[in-house]
Coordinates of C-alpha atoms in Angstrom, one line a residue:
X174 CA 47.2 13.8 -21.2
X175 CA 47.8 16.1 -24.0
X176 CA 44.5 17.4 -25.8
X177 CA 44.0 19.0 -29.2
X178 CA 44.0 22.7 -29.6
X179 CA 42.2 22.8 -33.0
X180 CA 45.2 23.8 -34.8
X181 CA 46.8 22.1 -37.7
X182 CA 50.6 22.5 -37.8
X183 CA 52.8 21.6 -40.7
X184 CA 56.1 20.1 -39.6
X185 CA 57.6 19.8 -43.2
X186 CA 57.3 21.7 -46.6
X187 CA 57.4 19.5 -49.8
X188 CA 58.8 21.0 -53.1
X189 CA 56.8 20.7 -56.3
X190 CA 57.9 21.5 -59.9
X191 CA 56.6 24.7 -61.2
X192 CA 56.0 23.3 -64.7
X193 CA 54.7 20.0 -64.0
X194 CA 53.2 20.4 -60.7
X195 CA 54.6 17.3 -59.4
X196 CA 56.6 16.6 -56.3
X197 CA 60.5 16.8 -56.9
X198 CA 61.1 14.4 -53.9
X199 CA 62.8 17.3 -51.9
X200 CA 61.3 18.5 -48.5
X201 CA 62.6 20.7 -45.7
X202 CA 61.4 21.6 -42.1
X203 CA 58.6 24.1 -41.8
X204 CA 60.6 26.5 -40.1
X205 CA 59.1 29.9 -39.0
X206 CA 62.3 31.9 -40.2
X207 CA 61.9 30.4 -43.6
X208 CA 60.4 32.6 -46.2
X209 CA 58.2 29.5 -47.4
X210 CA 57.0 29.1 -43.6
X211 CA 53.2 28.0 -43.6
X212 CA 51.5 29.1 -40.2
X213 CA 49.2 26.8 -38.3
X214 CA 45.6 26.9 -39.4
X215 CA 42.3 26.2 -37.6
X216 CA 41.1 22.8 -38.6
X217 CA 38.5 21.3 -36.2
X218 CA 37.9 18.3 -38.5
X219 CA 41.5 17.3 -38.5
X220 CA 42.3 18.2 -34.8
X221 CA 38.9 18.2 -33.0
X222 CA 38.8 20.0 -29.7
X223 CA 38.5 17.8 -26.8
X224 CA 34.9 17.6 -25.5
X225 CA 34.3 16.7 -21.8
X226 CA 31.4 16.6 -19.4
X227 CA 31.2 17.9 -15.7
X228 CA 28.3 17.2 -13.3
X229 CA 26.1 20.1 -12.1
X230 CA 23.3 20.6 -9.7
X231 CA 24.5 18.7 -6.8
X232 CA 21.9 17.4 -4.3
X233 CA 21.9 15.3 -1.1
X234 CA 20.1 12.0 -1.5
X235 CA 17.5 11.5 1.0
X236 CA 16.7 8.1 2.3
X237 CA 15.8 8.4 5.9
X238 CA 12.2 9.6 6.5
X239 CA 11.2 10.8 9.8
X240 CA 7.8 12.2 11.3
X241 CA 7.2 15.7 13.0
X242 CA 6.8 15.7 16.7
X243 CA 3.3 14.5 17.7
X244 CA 3.1 12.4 14.5
X245 CA 3.6 8.7 14.0
X246 CA 4.7 6.7 10.6
X247 CA 1.8 5.1 8.8
X248 CA 1.4 3.4 5.5
X249 CA 4.8 1.7 5.8
X250 CA 6.4 5.1 6.7
X251 CA 5.1 6.9 3.6
X252 CA 3.3 9.4 5.5
X253 CA 2.9 10.6 9.2
X254 CA -0.5 10.8 11.0
X255 CA -1.8 12.2 14.2
X256 CA -5.0 11.2 15.8
X257 CA -6.8 13.7 17.9
X258 CA -9.9 12.9 20.0
X259 CA -12.6 14.9 21.7
X260 CA -15.9 13.5 23.3
X261 CA -18.9 13.1 21.2
X262 CA -21.8 15.3 21.5
X263 CA -24.7 13.1 22.9
X264 CA -28.3 13.1 21.2
X265 CA -30.3 16.5 21.8
X266 CA -33.4 14.3 22.4
X267 CA -34.2 11.8 25.2
X268 CA -31.5 9.3 24.0
X269 CA -30.2 7.5 20.9
X270 CA -32.9 6.2 18.6
X271 CA -33.5 2.5 18.8
X272 CA -32.9 0.4 15.6
X273 CA -35.7 -1.6 14.4
X274 CA -36.2 -3.7 11.4
X275 CA -38.1 -2.2 8.3
X276 CA -39.4 -4.2 5.4
X277 CA -41.8 -3.3 2.2
X278 CA -42.8 -5.0 -0.9
X279 CA -41.3 -2.2 -3.1
X280 CA -37.8 -2.6 -1.7
X281 CA -35.3 -4.0 -4.2
X282 CA -38.1 -4.8 -6.6
X283 CA -36.0 -3.7 -9.5
X284 CA -32.8 -5.7 -8.5
X285 CA -29.3 -4.3 -7.9
X286 CA -26.9 -2.1 -10.0
X287 CA -22.9 -2.1 -9.8
X288 CA -21.8 1.4 -10.8
X289 CA -18.9 1.9 -12.8
X290 CA -16.0 4.2 -11.8
X291 CA -16.7 8.1 -12.2
X292 CA -20.2 8.0 -10.4
X293 CA -21.4 11.4 -9.5
X294 CA -21.7 12.6 -5.8
X295 CA -25.6 12.1 -6.1
X296 CA -24.9 8.5 -6.8
X297 CA -25.7 8.7 -10.6
X298 CA -23.5 7.2 -13.3
X299 CA -23.0 4.2 -15.9
X300 CA -23.9 0.9 -14.2
X301 CA -24.0 -2.7 -14.7
X302 CA -27.2 -4.1 -13.7
X303 CA -27.1 -7.7 -12.1
X304 CA -29.2 -10.3 -14.0
X305 CA -32.6 -10.1 -12.7
X306 CA -32.6 -14.1 -12.7
X307 CA -30.3 -13.8 -9.7
X308 CA -33.1 -13.4 -7.2
X309 CA -30.7 -13.0 -4.2
X310 CA -30.3 -9.5 -5.5
X311 CA -34.0 -8.9 -6.5
X312 CA -37.4 -9.0 -4.8
X313 CA -39.2 -10.5 -7.6
X314 CA -42.3 -11.4 -5.8
X315 CA -42.7 -7.9 -4.3
X316 CA -42.7 -9.4 -0.6
X317 CA -41.3 -8.2 2.5
X318 CA -38.6 -11.0 2.7
X319 CA -36.5 -10.9 -0.6
X320 CA -33.9 -8.5 -1.6
X321 CA -31.0 -6.8 -0.1
X322 CA -32.9 -3.9 1.4
X323 CA -35.5 -6.2 3.2
X324 CA -32.5 -8.2 4.6
X325 CA -30.9 -5.3 6.1
X326 CA -33.3 -2.6 6.1
X327 CA -33.7 -0.5 9.5
X328 CA -35.2 2.7 10.9
X329 CA -35.4 4.6 14.2
X330 CA -37.8 3.9 17.1
X331 CA -37.8 7.3 18.9
X332 CA -40.2 6.3 21.6
X333 CA -39.0 2.7 22.4
X334 CA -42.2 0.9 21.5
X335 CA -40.6 -1.5 19.1
X336 CA -42.0 0.2 15.9
X337 CA -40.5 2.8 13.5
X338 CA -41.3 6.5 14.0
X339 CA -41.5 9.6 11.8
X340 CA -38.0 11.1 11.9
X341 CA -38.2 13.6 9.0
X342 CA -35.3 15.5 7.5
X343 CA -32.5 14.2 9.7
X344 CA -29.8 12.0 8.7
X345 CA -29.3 9.0 11.1
X346 CA -27.1 5.9 10.8
X347 CA -23.9 4.3 11.6
X348 CA -20.0 4.2 11.3
X349 CA -18.3 1.2 10.1
X350 CA -14.7 1.1 11.0
X351 CA -12.6 -1.0 8.5
X352 CA -8.7 -1.3 9.3
X353 CA -6.5 -2.5 6.4
X354 CA -2.7 -3.2 6.1
X355 CA -2.7 -1.7 2.6
X356 CA -4.8 0.3 0.2
X357 CA -7.8 -1.7 -1.1
X358 CA -11.1 -1.4 -3.0
X359 CA -14.2 -2.4 -1.6
X360 CA -18.0 -2.1 -2.7
X361 CA -20.6 -0.5 -0.5
X362 CA -24.2 -1.2 -1.2
X363 CA -27.1 1.3 -0.2
X364 CA -30.6 2.0 -0.5
X365 CA -32.9 4.5 1.1
X366 CA -36.5 5.3 1.6
X367 CA -36.3 8.0 0.9
X368 CA -32.3 8.3 0.4
X369 CA -29.0 7.1 1.8
X370 CA -25.5 8.3 1.7
X371 CA -21.9 7.3 2.1
X372 CA -19.3 9.5 3.9
X373 CA -15.5 8.5 4.3
X374 CA -12.7 9.6 6.5
X375 CA -9.3 8.1 6.4
X376 CA -5.7 9.1 6.1
X377 CA -6.5 10.8 2.8
X378 CA -9.8 12.5 3.3
X379 CA -12.1 13.9 6.1
X380 CA -15.8 13.5 5.9
X381 CA -15.9 13.3 2.2
X382 CA -19.4 12.5 1.0
X383 CA -18.9 10.0 -1.7
X384 CA -22.7 9.4 -2.5
X385 CA -25.7 11.4 -1.4
X386 CA -28.8 10.1 -3.0
X387 CA -31.4 12.8 -4.0
X388 CA -34.7 12.4 -2.4
X389 CA -36.9 15.2 -3.7
X390 CA -37.3 14.1 -7.3
X391 CA -37.3 10.5 -7.8
X392 CA -37.0 8.8 -4.3
X393 CA -38.6 5.5 -5.4
X394 CA -35.4 4.7 -7.7
X395 CA -33.4 5.0 -4.3
X396 CA -35.2 2.0 -2.8
X397 CA -36.5 0.0 -5.7
X398 CA -33.0 -0.9 -6.6
X399 CA -29.8 -1.8 -4.3
X400 CA -27.1 0.6 -5.6
X401 CA -23.5 -0.7 -5.2
X402 CA -20.5 1.5 -5.5
X403 CA -16.7 0.8 -5.5
X404 CA -14.9 2.8 -2.7
X405 CA -11.1 3.1 -2.4
X406 CA -10.0 2.6 1.2
X407 CA -6.6 3.6 2.7
X408 CA -4.1 1.5 4.7
X409 CA -4.9 2.2 8.3
X410 CA -8.3 3.0 9.9
X411 CA -11.3 4.0 7.6
X412 CA -14.4 5.4 9.0
X413 CA -17.3 4.6 6.6
X414 CA -20.4 6.4 7.8
X415 CA -23.5 5.0 6.3
X416 CA -26.7 7.1 6.9
X417 CA -30.4 7.4 5.6
X418 CA -33.0 10.1 5.7
X419 CA -36.9 10.4 5.3
X420 CA -39.1 13.1 3.9
X421 CA -41.9 12.4 6.4
X422 CA -43.7 9.7 4.5
X423 CA -45.4 6.8 6.1
X424 CA -42.6 4.4 5.3
X425 CA -39.0 5.0 6.1
X426 CA -36.0 2.7 5.9
X427 CA -32.3 2.5 4.8
X428 CA -29.9 -0.2 4.5
X429 CA -26.0 -0.6 3.7
X430 CA -23.4 -3.3 3.4
X431 CA -19.7 -3.1 2.7
X432 CA -18.3 -6.2 0.5
X433 CA -14.8 -7.2 0.2
X434 CA -15.4 -8.8 -3.0
X435 CA -14.8 -8.2 -6.7
X436 CA -17.6 -7.0 -8.9
X437 CA -17.8 -10.2 -10.6
X438 CA -18.2 -12.0 -7.2
X439 CA -20.9 -9.8 -6.2
X440 CA -22.7 -10.3 -9.4
X441 CA -22.6 -14.2 -9.2
X442 CA -23.3 -14.3 -5.5
X443 CA -26.7 -16.0 -4.7
X444 CA -26.6 -16.2 -0.9
X445 CA -24.8 -14.5 2.1
X446 CA -22.0 -17.1 2.3
X447 CA -20.9 -16.4 -1.3
X448 CA -19.9 -12.7 0.0
X449 CA -17.1 -11.5 2.2
X450 CA -19.5 -8.9 4.1
X451 CA -17.4 -6.6 6.4
X452 CA -20.5 -4.6 7.6
X453 CA -24.4 -4.8 7.3
X454 CA -26.9 -2.6 9.0
X455 CA -28.7 -5.9 9.6
X456 CA -26.5 -6.4 12.5
X457 CA -27.4 -3.1 14.2
X458 CA -31.2 -4.3 14.5
X459 CA -32.0 -4.2 18.2
X460 CA -29.2 -1.7 19.0
X461 CA -29.2 2.1 18.9
X462 CA -28.3 4.6 16.2
X463 CA -24.9 6.0 16.3
X464 CA -25.2 9.2 14.3
X465 CA -27.8 11.9 14.2
X466 CA -28.5 15.3 15.8
X467 CA -31.6 14.1 17.9
X468 CA -31.3 10.4 17.9
X469 CA -27.4 9.8 17.6
X470 CA -24.1 11.3 18.5
X471 CA -22.5 14.3 16.6
X472 CA -19.0 15.6 16.2
X473 CA -17.4 19.1 15.8
X474 CA -16.4 20.1 12.1
X475 CA -13.3 18.2 11.0
X476 CA -13.9 15.2 13.1
X477 CA -15.6 12.0 12.6
X478 CA -17.4 9.7 14.9
X479 CA -15.8 6.4 16.0
X480 CA -18.2 3.9 17.8
X481 CA -15.5 3.0 20.0
X482 CA -17.3 -0.3 21.1
X483 CA -20.2 1.5 22.7
X484 CA -18.3 4.6 23.9
X485 CA -18.5 7.0 21.1
X486 CA -15.6 9.6 20.6
X487 CA -14.9 12.1 17.8
X488 CA -11.5 11.7 16.1
X489 CA -9.6 13.8 13.6
X490 CA -7.0 12.5 11.5
X491 CA -4.3 14.9 10.3
X492 CA -1.6 13.7 7.8
X493 CA 1.7 15.1 6.7
X494 CA 4.6 14.2 4.4
X495 CA 7.5 12.3 6.0
X496 CA 10.5 14.6 6.4
X497 CA 13.6 13.5 4.4
X498 CA 17.0 13.5 5.8
X499 CA 20.6 12.9 4.3
X500 CA 22.0 9.5 3.4
X501 CA 25.5 10.7 3.2
X502 CA 25.5 10.4 -0.5
X503 CA 25.6 13.3 -3.1
X504 CA 23.8 13.0 -6.4
X505 CA 23.9 15.1 -9.6
X506 CA 20.6 16.3 -11.3
X507 CA 22.4 17.6 -14.5
X508 CA 25.8 17.7 -16.5
X509 CA 27.2 20.3 -18.9
X510 CA 29.4 19.8 -22.0
X511 CA 32.9 21.4 -22.2
X512 CA 34.6 22.1 -25.5
X513 CA 38.4 22.7 -24.9
X514 CA 37.5 22.8 -21.3
X515 CA 35.1 25.7 -21.5
X516 CA 31.4 25.2 -21.3
X517 CA 29.6 25.7 -24.6
X518 CA 26.1 26.2 -23.2
X519 CA 24.7 22.6 -23.7
X520 CA 23.3 21.1 -20.8
X521 CA 21.1 18.0 -20.0
X522 CA 19.7 15.9 -17.2
X523 CA 22.2 13.7 -15.5
X524 CA 20.4 10.3 -16.2
X525 CA 22.1 6.8 -17.0
X526 CA 22.1 5.4 -20.6
X527 CA 20.3 8.6 -22.0
X528 CA 21.4 11.6 -23.6
X529 CA 24.9 12.5 -25.1
X530 CA 27.1 12.9 -22.0
X531 CA 28.7 10.8 -19.4
X532 CA 26.6 9.6 -16.3
X533 CA 27.8 10.7 -12.9
X534 CA 26.7 8.3 -10.4
X535 CA 26.2 9.3 -6.8
X536 CA 29.3 9.8 -4.6
X537 CA 29.7 9.4 -0.9
X538 CA 30.1 13.1 0.6
X539 CA 29.2 13.1 4.3
X540 CA 30.8 16.5 4.6
X541 CA 28.4 18.1 2.2
X542 CA 25.5 15.6 3.1
X543 CA 25.9 14.7 6.8
X544 CA 24.0 11.6 7.9
X545 CA 21.7 13.0 10.5
X546 CA 21.7 11.5 14.0
X547 CA 18.1 11.5 15.1
X548 CA 17.7 12.5 18.7
X549 CA 14.9 11.1 20.9
X550 CA 13.5 12.7 24.0
X551 CA 13.5 11.0 27.3
X552 CA 11.2 7.9 27.4
X553 CA 10.3 4.8 29.5
X554 CA 10.2 2.2 26.8
X555 CA 11.8 1.8 23.4
X556 CA 10.5 -0.6 20.7
X557 CA 12.5 -1.3 17.5
X558 CA 10.2 -2.6 14.8
X559 CA 11.7 -4.4 11.3
X560 CA 8.8 -3.8 8.9
X561 CA 8.6 -5.2 5.3
X562 CA 6.2 -6.2 2.5
X563 CA 5.6 -9.1 0.6
X564 CA 7.6 -7.5 -2.4
X565 CA 10.6 -7.1 -0.2
X566 CA 11.6 -10.5 0.4
X567 CA 10.7 -13.6 2.3
X568 CA 11.1 -14.0 6.0
X569 CA 13.3 -11.6 7.4
X570 CA 15.6 -12.7 10.1
X571 CA 16.6 -10.0 12.7
X572 CA 19.5 -9.6 15.0
X573 CA 19.5 -7.2 17.9
X574 CA 22.0 -6.9 20.4
X575 CA 24.2 -4.6 22.8
X576 CA 27.7 -4.0 21.6
X577 CA 30.9 -2.3 23.0
X578 CA 29.6 -2.2 26.5
X579 CA 32.4 -4.4 27.9
X580 CA 30.1 -6.6 29.7
X581 CA 29.1 -10.1 29.2
X582 CA 26.0 -9.0 27.2
X583 CA 28.0 -7.8 24.3
X584 CA 27.0 -9.5 21.0
X585 CA 24.4 -11.7 22.6
X586 CA 21.6 -11.3 20.1
X587 CA 17.9 -11.9 20.1
X588 CA 16.2 -13.2 17.0
X589 CA 15.6 -16.3 15.1
X590 CA 18.2 -19.0 16.1
X591 CA 19.8 -16.8 18.6
X592 CA 20.3 -16.9 22.4
X593 CA 19.4 -20.6 22.7
X594 CA 16.0 -19.7 21.3
X595 CA 15.2 -17.8 24.2
X596 CA 13.4 -14.5 23.4
X597 CA 14.7 -12.4 26.0
X598 CA 18.3 -11.5 26.9
X599 CA 19.7 -12.4 29.4
X600 CA 17.9 -15.8 29.0
X601 CA 17.8 -16.8 32.7
X602 CA 15.5 -13.7 33.8
X603 CA 12.0 -12.8 33.9
X604 CA 11.2 -11.2 30.5
X605 CA 9.9 -8.2 32.3
X606 CA 13.6 -7.9 33.9
X607 CA 15.3 -8.4 30.5
X608 CA 17.4 -5.9 28.6
X609 CA 16.1 -7.2 25.1
X610 CA 12.8 -8.8 24.5
X611 CA 12.1 -10.4 21.0
X612 CA 8.2 -10.5 20.1
X613 CA 8.7 -13.6 17.8
X614 CA 9.7 -15.0 14.4
X615 CA 7.8 -13.5 11.7
X616 CA 8.2 -15.9 8.5
X617 CA 5.9 -14.0 6.3
X618 CA 5.7 -10.2 6.0
X619 CA 4.7 -7.4 8.2
X620 CA 6.8 -6.7 11.4
X621 CA 9.1 -8.2 13.8
X622 CA 9.7 -6.2 17.1
X623 CA 12.1 -6.0 19.9
X624 CA 11.6 -4.3 23.1
X625 CA 14.7 -2.6 24.4
X626 CA 15.0 -1.9 28.3
X627 CA 18.0 0.5 28.9
X628 CA 16.7 0.9 32.5
X629 CA 17.1 -2.8 33.3
X630 CA 20.7 -2.8 31.8
X631 CA 21.8 0.2 33.8
X632 CA 20.4 -1.4 36.9
X633 CA 22.7 -4.4 36.6
X634 CA 25.6 -2.7 34.9
X635 CA 25.8 0.8 36.5
X636 CA 29.3 1.5 35.8
X637 CA 29.4 1.1 32.1
X638 CA 30.3 3.9 29.7
X639 CA 27.9 6.8 29.3
X640 CA 26.8 5.8 25.9
X641 CA 25.2 2.4 25.4
X642 CA 25.0 0.9 22.0
X643 CA 22.5 -1.5 20.5
X644 CA 23.2 -2.8 16.9
X645 CA 20.5 -3.9 14.4
X646 CA 21.2 -6.3 11.6
X647 CA 19.0 -8.3 9.3
X648 CA 19.1 -11.0 6.6
X649 CA 16.4 -12.8 4.4
X650 CA 15.9 -16.4 5.2
X651 CA 14.1 -17.4 2.1
X652 CA 14.7 -15.1 -0.8
X653 CA 15.3 -11.5 -1.7
X654 CA 13.1 -9.4 -3.8
X655 CA 13.7 -5.5 -3.7
X656 CA 15.0 -5.9 -0.1
X657 CA 13.2 -2.7 1.2
X658 CA 13.0 -2.7 5.1
X659 CA 11.7 0.1 7.4
X660 CA 13.4 0.5 10.6
X661 CA 10.7 2.2 13.0
X662 CA 11.9 3.2 16.5
X663 CA 9.2 4.1 18.8
X664 CA 9.4 5.5 22.5
X665 CA 6.8 5.7 25.1
X666 CA 6.2 7.5 28.2
X667 CA 4.2 5.9 30.8
X668 CA 1.8 2.9 30.8
X669 CA 2.7 -0.7 30.3
X670 CA 4.1 -2.8 27.5
X671 CA 2.7 -6.3 26.3
X672 CA 3.5 -8.6 23.7
X673 CA 1.0 -8.7 20.7
X674 CA 1.8 -11.3 18.0
X675 CA 5.2 -10.1 16.5
X676 CA 4.9 -6.7 18.0
X677 CA 4.5 -4.9 21.4
X678 CA 1.7 -2.6 22.2
X679 CA 1.8 0.3 24.8
X680 CA -1.5 0.6 27.0
X681 CA -2.0 3.6 29.3
X682 CA 1.0 5.8 28.1
X683 CA 1.7 8.0 25.2
X684 CA 4.0 8.1 22.2
X685 CA 7.1 10.2 22.6
X686 CA 8.9 9.8 19.4
X687 CA 8.5 7.6 16.4
X688 CA 11.2 7.7 13.7
X689 CA 11.2 5.5 10.5
X690 CA 14.3 4.8 8.5
X691 CA 14.0 3.1 5.3
X692 CA 17.0 0.9 4.2
X693 CA 17.7 -2.2 2.0
X694 CA 18.7 -5.5 3.3
X695 CA 20.5 -7.4 0.4
X696 CA 21.9 -10.5 2.0
X697 CA 20.2 -13.9 1.9
X698 CA 21.4 -16.5 4.5
X699 CA 19.8 -19.2 6.5
X700 CA 22.8 -19.6 8.8
X701 CA 21.5 -17.6 11.6
X702 CA 24.9 -16.0 12.0
X703 CA 25.4 -12.4 12.6
X704 CA 28.5 -12.3 10.2
X705 CA 26.1 -13.4 7.3
X706 CA 23.7 -10.4 7.6
X707 CA 23.5 -6.9 6.8
X708 CA 24.3 -4.1 9.1
X709 CA 21.2 -2.0 9.5
X710 CA 21.3 0.7 12.2
X711 CA 22.9 1.6 15.5
X712 CA 20.9 2.9 18.7
X713 CA 22.9 4.8 21.2
X714 CA 21.5 5.5 24.5
X715 CA 22.9 8.4 26.8
X716 CA 22.8 7.4 30.6
X717 CA 22.9 11.0 31.7
X718 CA 20.4 12.7 29.4
X719 CA 18.2 9.5 29.2
X720 CA 18.0 10.3 25.4
X721 CA 18.8 8.2 22.5
X722 CA 19.8 8.5 18.8
X723 CA 19.2 6.2 15.9
X724 CA 21.4 6.2 12.7
X725 CA 21.6 3.9 9.7
X726 CA 24.9 2.2 9.1

């Protein structure tokens, strides 16, 4: 295709009358040998130079997210966590303090306050008082019954005589473990005579003190009012340490409750049944304190106490970002302008529908951006989990099956509507002897898992090829939204596997590898046919090395 050079060329010469200045009607070719010859001139207006664009700053597009060795995916594969445990240090005294009820006429006499976002570490800040007319939150009569602190107040009995004792200058308390599927706000109410505090550990923070009331200036405010704070919890386990301290006065108490409610619901509550109370120190009465140096268990720095159903352990949660790997696609971060095929120095981001230049979409380039084949170390058990959220779609149907093995098992799928509705393949064997075992049909959101047993397959088909392939497919039964699905493959060494809802759990073994590959399922179909589904991933097991690989397809 010819392009302009910016030169204006005259093909003909027109004759003009010298006296009148008008054309005579004669013309002749503009010949370079003619004395009247007119040479070409630069005229970029009439003959604009070609302007083209080319992409710059190529990069490999990442879509597969994996965790380093020793870590497992969490928060739908967005981060990786490692949970470490060490024994908890027992009390230095004669044993854990007994928990006894403590009430007082001054407790909650002023009512309750719901603090706004931005409260300070000492528990101060702007707040909205719950109307004093709501006597559920106020001890109006100044008795030992009404108000939240009287309902849940506790203190330590160090000599086991059933009465609270003087325990001065030591924080004692409990750890509430709240596990959530997604990030969520809760409200924590506390009061202390003389003070109370809230400490949080989860996948984002370790032993972060959110609120610690002062008790050397105006301690009466700490127990005259019930103080309610919004606390952001993360998906996964949250360890909320709730503790109180006394300065040696005759009365001592603290109380804490966790509400899974909105501020409005809390403000309008007039009885316990109006609230979703996740934890209350009231339930600890008659038991023993969990934290404290002399009357509870303690942990090394960086660890937090997990009550562990009466067998306390110290746990440390370490989080790292997932590691991205190539998708086989190459993108371009920028683009530059060329005038007459020479860069003129102008560049801009390569974004679609913005800027002056042509947008350059990603292109497939598996040579520059090779798709990784994730290798897994030797293992005993392998679980494939299809995981999705509500905003991905409705009712993911999964298809999992062996292919290219040249056995009768080829393309026999487990999943909804497959295999004669038997969860195991082959269908006529005990599930423990099967090659594939499907947990169940999850018609909502969350997880749907399949247990793969290469050992059972090889036992029955010992002369197959060295590499055994398992294909993963999926389709949405009801509706497609953003279509995002995480394919998680986790391998275990030792222990036993057992079905748990739509999933499988390992008891007594250890996780060897855990890989999460994010993908998008676009097909919607209720036919329960493999040809009406999206190809998702391929697992390949090597009989010789007893290792496996997984790759998106």
